[in-house]
Structure formats: C-alpha cells, structure tokens
PDB file of C-alpha atoms and ligand atoms in Angstrom:
ATOM      1  CA  MET R   1      20.666  -4.614   3.954  1.00  0.00           C
ATOM      2  CA  GLN R   2      18.680  -7.631   2.672  1.00  0.00           C
ATOM      3  CA  GLN R   3      15.302  -6.892   1.226  1.00  0.00           C
ATOM      4  CA  GLU R   4      12.541  -9.406   1.751  1.00  0.00           C
ATOM      5  CA  HIS R   5       9.324  -9.523  -0.213  1.00  0.00           C
ATOM      6  CA  LEU R   6       6.269 -11.701   0.258  1.00  0.00           C
ATOM      7  CA  PHE R   7       4.175 -11.944  -2.896  1.00  0.00           C
ATOM      8  CA  LYS R   8       0.800 -13.619  -3.184  1.00  0.00           C
ATOM      9  CA  VAL R   9       0.522 -15.235  -6.608  1.00  0.00           C
ATOM     10  CA  LEU R  10      -2.621 -16.944  -7.916  1.00  0.00           C
ATOM     11  CA  VAL R  11      -2.576 -19.952 -10.186  1.00  0.00           C
ATOM     12  CA  ILE R  12      -5.851 -20.016 -12.102  1.00  0.00           C
ATOM     13  CA  GLY R  13      -7.398 -21.827 -15.043  1.00  0.00           C
ATOM     14  CA  ASP R  14      -9.874 -24.628 -15.725  1.00  0.00           C
ATOM     15  CA  LEU R  15      -9.944 -27.954 -13.932  1.00  0.00           C
ATOM     16  CA  GLY R  16      -7.283 -30.404 -15.085  1.00  0.00           C
ATOM     17  CA  VAL R  17      -5.036 -27.950 -16.947  1.00  0.00           C
ATOM     18  CA  GLY R  18      -2.150 -28.705 -14.588  1.00  0.00           C
ATOM     19  CA  LYS R  19      -2.215 -25.940 -11.972  1.00  0.00           C
ATOM     20  CA  THR R  20      -1.434 -28.235  -9.053  1.00  0.00           C
ATOM     21  CA  SER R  21       1.197 -30.065 -11.103  1.00  0.00           C
ATOM     22  CA  ILE R  22       2.931 -26.796 -12.006  1.00  0.00           C
ATOM     23  CA  ILE R  23       3.065 -25.725  -8.368  1.00  0.00           C
ATOM     24  CA  LYS R  24       4.312 -29.132  -7.217  1.00  0.00           C
ATOM     25  CA  ARG R  25       6.968 -29.130  -9.891  1.00  0.00           C
ATOM     26  CA  TYR R  26       8.075 -25.583  -9.138  1.00  0.00           C
ATOM     27  CA  VAL R  27       8.093 -25.878  -5.358  1.00  0.00           C
ATOM     28  CA  HIS R  28       8.779 -29.555  -4.653  1.00  0.00           C
ATOM     29  CA  GLN R  29      10.436 -30.707  -7.906  1.00  0.00           C
ATOM     30  CA  ILE R  30       7.965 -33.557  -8.298  1.00  0.00           C
ATOM     31  CA  PHE R  31       5.423 -34.704 -10.864  1.00  0.00           C
ATOM     32  CA  SER R  32       2.715 -37.321 -10.595  1.00  0.00           C
ATOM     33  CA  GLN R  33       0.198 -38.625 -13.120  1.00  0.00           C
ATOM     34  CA  HIS R  34      -2.118 -39.227 -10.254  1.00  0.00           C
ATOM     35  CA  TYR R  35      -5.080 -36.950 -10.516  1.00  0.00           C
ATOM     36  CA  ARG R  36      -5.941 -35.327  -7.226  1.00  0.00           C
ATOM     37  CA  ALA R  37      -8.690 -32.782  -6.887  1.00  0.00           C
ATOM     38  CA  THR R  38      -8.922 -31.690  -3.299  1.00  0.00           C
ATOM     39  CA  ILE R  39     -11.517 -29.179  -2.269  1.00  0.00           C
ATOM     40  CA  GLY R  40     -10.474 -25.841  -0.876  1.00  0.00           C
ATOM     41  CA  VAL R  41      -7.445 -23.655  -1.365  1.00  0.00           C
ATOM     42  CA  ASP R  42      -3.892 -24.898  -1.073  1.00  0.00           C
ATOM     43  CA  PHE R  43      -0.780 -22.833  -0.508  1.00  0.00           C
ATOM     44  CA  ALA R  44       2.811 -23.483  -1.353  1.00  0.00           C
ATOM     45  CA  LEU R  45       5.783 -21.316  -0.587  1.00  0.00           C
ATOM     46  CA  LYS R  46       8.711 -20.869  -2.951  1.00  0.00           C
ATOM     47  CA  VAL R  47      11.710 -18.932  -1.683  1.00  0.00           C
ATOM     48  CA  LEU R  48      13.779 -17.210  -4.350  1.00  0.00           C
ATOM     49  CA  HIS R  49      17.222 -15.802  -3.703  1.00  0.00           C
ATOM     50  CA  TRP R  50      16.611 -13.228  -6.374  1.00  0.00           C
ATOM     51  CA  ASP R  51      19.888 -11.369  -6.135  1.00  0.00           C
ATOM     52  CA  SER R  52      22.559 -10.770  -3.510  1.00  0.00           C
ATOM     53  CA  ASP R  53      20.314  -8.460  -1.529  1.00  0.00           C
ATOM     54  CA  THR R  54      16.791  -9.600  -2.360  1.00  0.00           C
ATOM     55  CA  VAL R  55      14.890 -12.596  -1.032  1.00  0.00           C
ATOM     56  CA  ILE R  56      11.441 -13.229  -2.467  1.00  0.00           C
ATOM     57  CA  ARG R  57       8.842 -15.457  -0.912  1.00  0.00           C
ATOM     58  CA  LEU R  58       6.232 -16.471  -3.434  1.00  0.00           C
ATOM     59  CA  GLN R  59       3.039 -17.646  -1.830  1.00  0.00           C
ATOM     60  CA  LEU R  60       1.382 -19.691  -4.558  1.00  0.00           C
ATOM     61  CA  TRP R  61      -2.366 -20.104  -4.213  1.00  0.00           C
ATOM     62  CA  ASP R  62      -3.818 -23.206  -5.803  1.00  0.00           C
ATOM     63  CA  ILE R  63      -7.556 -23.473  -6.337  1.00  0.00           C
ATOM     64  CA  ALA R  64      -7.837 -27.176  -5.633  1.00  0.00           C
ATOM     65  CA  GLY R  65     -11.243 -28.173  -6.934  1.00  0.00           C
ATOM     66  CA  GLN R  66     -13.320 -25.003  -6.775  1.00  0.00           C
ATOM     67  CA  GLU R  67     -12.526 -24.087 -10.373  1.00  0.00           C
ATOM     68  CA  ARG R  68     -15.210 -26.511 -11.513  1.00  0.00           C
ATOM     69  CA  TYR R  69     -17.773 -23.953 -10.307  1.00  0.00           C
ATOM     70  CA  GLY R  70     -16.366 -21.212 -12.529  1.00  0.00           C
ATOM     71  CA  ASN R  71     -15.216 -18.020 -10.891  1.00  0.00           C
ATOM     72  CA  MET R  72     -13.638 -17.618  -7.485  1.00  0.00           C
ATOM     73  CA  THR R  73     -14.542 -15.505  -4.483  1.00  0.00           C
ATOM     74  CA  ARG R  74     -13.001 -12.125  -3.814  1.00  0.00           C
ATOM     75  CA  VAL R  75     -11.359 -13.533  -0.683  1.00  0.00           C
ATOM     76  CA  TYR R  76      -9.262 -15.788  -2.875  1.00  0.00           C
ATOM     77  CA  TYR R  77      -8.075 -12.858  -4.986  1.00  0.00           C
ATOM     78  CA  ARG R  78      -7.501 -10.402  -2.138  1.00  0.00           C
ATOM     79  CA  GLU R  79      -4.036  -8.838  -2.054  1.00  0.00           C
ATOM     80  CA  ALA R  80      -2.712 -10.915  -4.908  1.00  0.00           C
ATOM     81  CA  VAL R  81       0.089  -9.164  -6.789  1.00  0.00           C
ATOM     82  CA  GLY R  82       0.412 -11.555  -9.730  1.00  0.00           C
ATOM     83  CA  ALA R  83      -1.193 -14.497 -11.483  1.00  0.00           C
ATOM     84  CA  LEU R  84      -0.321 -17.464 -13.644  1.00  0.00           C
ATOM     85  CA  VAL R  85      -3.227 -18.253 -15.957  1.00  0.00           C
ATOM     86  CA  VAL R  86      -2.974 -21.820 -17.216  1.00  0.00           C
ATOM     87  CA  PHE R  87      -4.581 -23.682 -20.096  1.00  0.00           C
ATOM     88  CA  ASP R  88      -4.057 -27.177 -21.505  1.00  0.00           C
ATOM     89  CA  VAL R  89      -2.769 -27.196 -25.101  1.00  0.00           C
ATOM     90  CA  THR R  90      -4.606 -30.470 -25.750  1.00  0.00           C
ATOM     91  CA  ARG R  91      -8.036 -29.048 -24.857  1.00  0.00           C
ATOM     92  CA  ALA R  92      -9.231 -25.984 -26.788  1.00  0.00           C
ATOM     93  CA  SER R  93     -12.039 -25.273 -24.334  1.00  0.00           C
ATOM     94  CA  THR R  94      -9.453 -24.503 -21.649  1.00  0.00           C
ATOM     95  CA  PHE R  95      -7.906 -21.855 -23.908  1.00  0.00           C
ATOM     96  CA  ASP R  96     -11.356 -20.370 -24.503  1.00  0.00           C
ATOM     97  CA  ALA R  97     -11.722 -20.113 -20.721  1.00  0.00           C
ATOM     98  CA  VAL R  98      -8.507 -18.101 -20.340  1.00  0.00           C
ATOM     99  CA  LEU R  99     -10.263 -14.791 -20.988  1.00  0.00           C
ATOM    100  CA  LYS R 100     -12.963 -15.630 -18.474  1.00  0.00           C
ATOM    101  CA  TRP R 101     -10.260 -16.240 -15.852  1.00  0.00           C
ATOM    102  CA  LYS R 102      -8.436 -13.043 -16.805  1.00  0.00           C
ATOM    103  CA  ASP R 103     -11.666 -11.106 -16.518  1.00  0.00           C
ATOM    104  CA  ASP R 104     -12.449 -12.683 -13.137  1.00  0.00           C
ATOM    105  CA  LEU R 105      -8.979 -11.660 -11.979  1.00  0.00           C
ATOM    106  CA  ASP R 106      -9.267  -8.083 -13.219  1.00  0.00           C
ATOM    107  CA  THR R 107     -12.718  -7.495 -11.782  1.00  0.00           C
ATOM    108  CA  LYS R 108     -11.831  -8.881  -8.361  1.00  0.00           C
ATOM    109  CA  VAL R 109      -8.379  -7.469  -7.677  1.00  0.00           C
ATOM    110  CA  THR R 110      -6.315  -4.449  -8.681  1.00  0.00           C
ATOM    111  CA  LEU R 111      -3.059  -3.079  -7.342  1.00  0.00           C
ATOM    112  CA  SER R 112      -3.148  -0.162  -4.907  1.00  0.00           C
ATOM    113  CA  HIS R 113      -2.631   2.323  -7.743  1.00  0.00           C
ATOM    114  CA  GLY R 114      -5.522   0.787  -9.677  1.00  0.00           C
ATOM    115  CA  LYS R 115      -3.438  -1.088 -12.236  1.00  0.00           C
ATOM    116  CA  PRO R 116      -4.338  -4.695 -13.085  1.00  0.00           C
ATOM    117  CA  VAL R 117      -2.139  -7.338 -11.468  1.00  0.00           C
ATOM    118  CA  PRO R 118       0.427  -8.768 -13.884  1.00  0.00           C
ATOM    119  CA  ALA R 119      -0.642 -12.080 -15.397  1.00  0.00           C
ATOM    120  CA  VAL R 120       1.462 -14.573 -17.343  1.00  0.00           C
ATOM    121  CA  LEU R 121      -0.217 -17.094 -19.656  1.00  0.00           C
ATOM    122  CA  LEU R 122       0.959 -20.720 -19.529  1.00  0.00           C
ATOM    123  CA  ALA R 123       0.288 -23.107 -22.431  1.00  0.00           C
ATOM    124  CA  ASN R 124       0.753 -26.261 -20.372  1.00  0.00           C
ATOM    125  CA  LYS R 125       1.226 -29.949 -21.331  1.00  0.00           C
ATOM    126  CA  SER R 126       3.402 -28.865 -24.240  1.00  0.00           C
ATOM    127  CA  ASP R 127       5.035 -32.318 -23.999  1.00  0.00           C
ATOM    128  CA  GLN R 128       1.823 -33.810 -25.431  1.00  0.00           C
ATOM    129  CA  VAL R 129       1.777 -32.050 -28.791  1.00  0.00           C
ATOM    130  CA  CYS R 130       4.330 -32.421 -31.552  1.00  0.00           C
ATOM    131  CA  SER R 131       3.293 -29.345 -33.480  1.00  0.00           C
ATOM    132  CA  GLN R 132       4.223 -26.046 -31.949  1.00  0.00           C
ATOM    133  CA  GLN R 133       1.721 -23.982 -30.099  1.00  0.00           C
ATOM    134  CA  PRO R 134       0.771 -21.009 -32.297  1.00  0.00           C
ATOM    135  CA  ARG R 135       2.440 -17.863 -31.051  1.00  0.00           C
ATOM    136  CA  LEU R 136       0.404 -15.945 -28.545  1.00  0.00           C
ATOM    137  CA  ASP R 137       2.189 -12.570 -28.601  1.00  0.00           C
ATOM    138  CA  THR R 138      -0.737 -10.747 -30.198  1.00  0.00           C
ATOM    139  CA  PHE R 139      -3.262 -12.490 -27.975  1.00  0.00           C
ATOM    140  CA  CYS R 140      -1.260 -11.459 -24.903  1.00  0.00           C
ATOM    141  CA  ARG R 141      -0.857  -7.857 -26.028  1.00  0.00           C
ATOM    142  CA  GLU R 142      -4.553  -7.523 -26.823  1.00  0.00           C
ATOM    143  CA  ASN R 143      -5.700  -9.137 -23.595  1.00  0.00           C
ATOM    144  CA  GLY R 144      -3.308  -7.664 -21.094  1.00  0.00           C
ATOM    145  CA  PHE R 145      -1.017 -10.593 -20.352  1.00  0.00           C
ATOM    146  CA  VAL R 146       2.587  -9.597 -19.669  1.00  0.00           C
ATOM    147  CA  GLY R 147       3.913 -12.719 -21.405  1.00  0.00           C
ATOM    148  CA  TRP R 148       3.325 -16.352 -22.302  1.00  0.00           C
ATOM    149  CA  PHE R 149       5.259 -19.614 -22.070  1.00  0.00           C
ATOM    150  CA  GLU R 150       4.843 -23.135 -23.385  1.00  0.00           C
ATOM    151  CA  THR R 151       5.232 -25.190 -20.236  1.00  0.00           C
ATOM    152  CA  SER R 152       5.306 -28.790 -19.155  1.00  0.00           C
ATOM    153  CA  ALA R 153       5.000 -29.717 -15.514  1.00  0.00           C
ATOM    154  CA  LYS R 154       5.820 -33.265 -16.579  1.00  0.00           C
ATOM    155  CA  GLU R 155       9.106 -32.427 -18.255  1.00  0.00           C
ATOM    156  CA  ASN R 156       9.861 -29.338 -16.207  1.00  0.00           C
ATOM    157  CA  THR R 157       9.849 -26.983 -19.163  1.00  0.00           C
ATOM    158  CA  ASN R 158       9.699 -23.206 -18.778  1.00  0.00           C
ATOM    159  CA  ILE R 159       8.059 -23.113 -15.375  1.00  0.00           C
ATOM    160  CA  GLU R 160      10.967 -21.287 -13.760  1.00  0.00           C
ATOM    161  CA  ALA R 161      11.157 -18.914 -16.726  1.00  0.00           C
ATOM    162  CA  ALA R 162       7.450 -18.107 -16.464  1.00  0.00           C
ATOM    163  CA  ALA R 163       7.745 -17.469 -12.735  1.00  0.00           C
ATOM    164  CA  ARG R 164      10.784 -15.271 -13.293  1.00  0.00           C
ATOM    165  CA  CYS R 165       8.904 -13.225 -15.863  1.00  0.00           C
ATOM    166  CA  LEU R 166       6.024 -12.761 -13.457  1.00  0.00           C
ATOM    167  CA  VAL R 167       8.306 -11.757 -10.572  1.00  0.00           C
ATOM    168  CA  GLU R 168      10.079  -9.174 -12.753  1.00  0.00           C
ATOM    169  CA  HIS R 169       6.737  -7.560 -13.473  1.00  0.00           C
ATOM    170  CA  ILE R 170       5.669  -7.737  -9.842  1.00  0.00           C
ATOM    171  CA  LEU R 171       8.907  -6.057  -8.750  1.00  0.00           C
ATOM    172  CA  ALA R 172       8.414  -3.323 -11.349  1.00  0.00           C
ATOM    173  CA  ASN R 173       5.147  -2.443  -9.584  1.00  0.00           C
ATOM    174  CA  GLU R 174       6.732  -2.200  -6.110  1.00  0.00           C
TER     175      GLU R 174
HETATM  176  P1  GDP K 201      -5.409 -28.894 -12.032  1.00  0.00           P
HETATM  177  O1  GDP K 201      -6.805 -29.394 -11.893  1.00  0.00           O
HETATM  178  O2  GDP K 201      -5.344 -27.683 -12.920  1.00  0.00           O
HETATM  179  O3  GDP K 201      -4.734 -28.658 -10.721  1.00  0.00           O
HETATM  180  O4  GDP K 201      -4.591 -30.022 -12.820  1.00  0.00           O
HETATM  181  P2  GDP K 201      -3.610 -31.158 -12.215  1.00  0.00           P
HETATM  182  O5  GDP K 201      -2.313 -30.553 -11.816  1.00  0.00           O
HETATM  183  O6  GDP K 201      -4.343 -31.938 -11.195  1.00  0.00           O
HETATM  184  O7  GDP K 201      -3.329 -32.032 -13.519  1.00  0.00           O
HETATM  185  C1  GDP K 201      -4.371 -32.713 -14.195  1.00  0.00           C
HETATM  186  C2  GDP K 201      -3.782 -33.905 -14.935  1.00  0.00           C
HETATM  187  O8  GDP K 201      -2.903 -33.438 -15.959  1.00  0.00           O
HETATM  188  C3  GDP K 201      -2.950 -34.827 -14.047  1.00  0.00           C
HETATM  189  O9  GDP K 201      -3.185 -36.158 -14.445  1.00  0.00           O
HETATM  190  C4  GDP K 201      -1.532 -34.420 -14.338  1.00  0.00           C
HETATM  191  O10 GDP K 201      -0.623 -35.492 -14.145  1.00  0.00           O
HETATM  192  C5  GDP K 201      -1.615 -34.005 -15.794  1.00  0.00           C
HETATM  193  N1  GDP K 201      -0.618 -32.987 -16.154  1.00  0.00           N
HETATM  194  C6  GDP K 201      -0.393 -31.805 -15.535  1.00  0.00           C
HETATM  195  N2  GDP K 201       0.590 -31.125 -16.142  1.00  0.00           N
HETATM  196  C7  GDP K 201       1.006 -31.873 -17.187  1.00  0.00           C
HETATM  197  C8  GDP K 201       2.006 -31.712 -18.209  1.00  0.00           C
HETATM  198  O11 GDP K 201       2.731 -30.711 -18.291  1.00  0.00           O
HETATM  199  N3  GDP K 201       2.119 -32.717 -19.114  1.00  0.00           N
HETATM  200  C9  GDP K 201       1.337 -33.841 -19.074  1.00  0.00           C
HETATM  201  N4  GDP K 201       1.534 -34.772 -20.006  1.00  0.00           N
HETATM  202  N5  GDP K 201       0.387 -34.029 -18.129  1.00  0.00           N
HETATM  203  C10 GDP K 201       0.235 -33.066 -17.193  1.00  0.00           C
HETATM  204 MG1   MG K 202      -5.547 -28.817  -8.813  1.00  0.00          MG
END
C-alpha cells in the first residue's frame, strides 16, 4: 500500500535572502539573478518519492513581498508542519532577524499535540563568502532549530539536504 503525505512547509526570512530562489531551484531546477518581488503568497509543489512505499508532496509557501512588513498573518501559518528559515550570509541584519521569524512561527502555529513545528535554518548565498560560516550548532540547539545548512540557490548547494532533514523531522511527528 502506497502512503501519500501532503505537507505544508513555510519558507520564511527577510526580503532578499533568497527564499524564492531556493524554492525555484528546488522545484524547477532554475536560478535567476533577476530580482522579482511579487506581492502575495506563492505556492510550489515538490513531489518526493521518499521510499518504495511513501510519496510526499511538499507544498512550499513563499511569502513573495509581504516580508517587508515584518510578521505574517496567522492564515499564512495555518496547518504548516515545517519551516525553512532563511538568512543571507552576506547581510548580518538578516541573521539577526532569524529569531524574530522563529518567534513569529512559534506563536502562530503549533502541531496538534502542542509541539513547535520543526524548523531548519538556511545560511544562504554561501557561494558569496570565501570564509566559512561559523558553526551554528549551539545557536540551533538554544533556539529550537532542528538543524542548519549552508546553502546556495545559485550553485545548488545543500538545498535538497536541508529539505530532507526537514522532512525527516516532519515524518517523525506523524
Ligand atoms: P527573497 O526576497 O527572499 O525571495 O529573495 P530572492 O529569491 O528574490 O533573491 C534575492 C536576490 O538574491 C536575487 O537577486 C537572487 O538572484 C539572489 N540570490 C538568491 N539566492 C542566492 C544564492 O544562493 N547566491 C547568490 N549569489 N545570490 C542569490
Ligand atoms: Mg521572494
């Protein structure tokens, strides 16, 4: 018997950190320098053949412009089961905003048993820095992230790995 899951996953973080680029890379295998900030909420669907008897549909919710106003409405968060929280390694202010986004997430959605939804932290645009991103293990442990990855939507680094990590944690909550 094949099992099918539909998971709503939020992609959050400040404007310009690469949320849309990460989704486009992950779902459509494309990257563009062209900056597009549409207004509203965008969806993309990624189908994962997880194992021989599990198909996972990831419904990725992109913010598309509203992040400039800070936090998001509860409607956006409703029934989410996981989140990717993104910052831009070239802009420290976007890392400072990570905790604000995590807090927004945790105050606006919890799983049915009251646990916070799993969140993975993405240090994006890692192709733009030569020095390594300082390790974020302690930061993640202290702030309730299930893991972190240095990603590049441009060079397609670690995006699949980050998504896999998130899905493993989502499945563990099923
Ligand atoms: P969003 O506002 O968070 O959705 O950010 P976008 O996806 O629109 O990206 C903002 C800008 O950063 C665009 O010009 C992208 O091409 C660029 N960008 C996104 N991801 C990366 C990356 O991994 N590396 C580099 N070098 N640029 C990126
Ligand atoms: Mg965007």
